[in-house]
């Protein structure tokens, strides 16, 4: 029972293809984090409390 | 035992993933927000410098629109940032914001602006290096306004009276054209505000430009 082990098994092709597939997935995840997830959670951080009402 | 070992393995994966997530967030916050904001600010300044139609009069600007270029020679010879109307989170993530309701550049009273000390392009990162006499040059559609720094103070975020027409004096009637700049303090914290004050020293028609001496910095 291992998420990354399971991911490695379902990636298609021989080992070099699996490595490329894993890298593509990694880049896609980081891009999604940078584009949507981090901008959404940043305002919740105490050090980003810029405004005073 | 086997089940326990498998569960521990899964927990380990989860913790490693969480660690990578946090490291990525730190990298995004400290590095990527600067990359994005710097590129955006550079593009806006370039557009203002090359396209006469990109300028709006300061008294007609709408929230979120750029209406001036701010240059502070102490921050670097090539330091030029757009000034946007408003100080919402979205505006400040793009650069320097003008506190809506405070005076406009050159007006008698207090022309106040805010900028990030760190992250999101950190326009006011070097605010604590400002010294009395340093120039803050504000370029608008028709006019260059030359402000000179007079001093600073460090206050609590709730201390909004620095934005009054005469800072910290609610009863006083303004007779001078002032500039107030606010940023977070200390760096990487929002606990206090670093506030720098300046007064208007000179103004020049934009068509005429400013004397080169204005942009020199005393080291």
Short mmCIF file of C-alpha atoms in Angstrom, two decimals, chain A residues 5-41:
data_model
loop_
_atom_site.label_atom_id
_atom_site.label_comp_id
_atom_site.label_asym_id
_atom_site.label_seq_id
_atom_site.Cartn_x
_atom_site.Cartn_y
_atom_site.Cartn_z
CA UNK A 5 4.28 2.88 -5.69
CA UNK A 6 0.81 2.65 -7.18
CA UNK A 7 1.50 5.71 -9.36
CA UNK A 8 4.73 4.16 -10.63
CA UNK A 9 2.89 0.95 -11.53
CA UNK A 10 0.13 2.63 -13.51
CA UNK A 11 2.51 4.88 -15.48
CA UNK A 12 2.67 3.31 -18.93
CA UNK A 13 5.67 2.01 -20.84
CA UNK A 14 9.21 0.96 -19.92
CA UNK A 15 11.20 2.69 -17.17
CA UNK A 16 12.41 5.69 -19.27
CA UNK A 17 8.82 6.40 -20.31
CA UNK A 18 7.70 6.12 -16.68
CA UNK A 19 10.35 8.66 -15.65
CA UNK A 20 9.18 11.12 -18.30
CA UNK A 21 5.56 10.54 -17.33
CA UNK A 22 6.39 11.14 -13.67
CA UNK A 23 8.22 14.38 -14.51
CA UNK A 24 5.29 15.63 -16.59
CA UNK A 25 2.93 14.90 -13.69
CA UNK A 26 5.28 16.67 -11.26
CA UNK A 27 5.48 19.80 -13.43
CA UNK A 28 1.69 19.80 -13.88
CA UNK A 29 1.11 19.55 -10.13
CA UNK A 30 3.59 22.38 -9.38
CA UNK A 31 2.04 24.56 -12.10
CA UNK A 32 -1.42 24.02 -10.61
CA UNK A 33 -0.13 24.86 -7.13
CA UNK A 34 1.59 28.06 -8.33
CA UNK A 35 -1.34 29.18 -10.45
CA UNK A 36 -4.35 28.39 -8.28
CA UNK A 37 -3.67 26.81 -4.91
CA UNK A 38 -0.97 29.09 -3.48
CA UNK A 39 -2.61 32.38 -4.55
CA UNK A 40 -5.81 31.14 -2.90
CA UNK A 41 -4.24 30.23 0.45
#
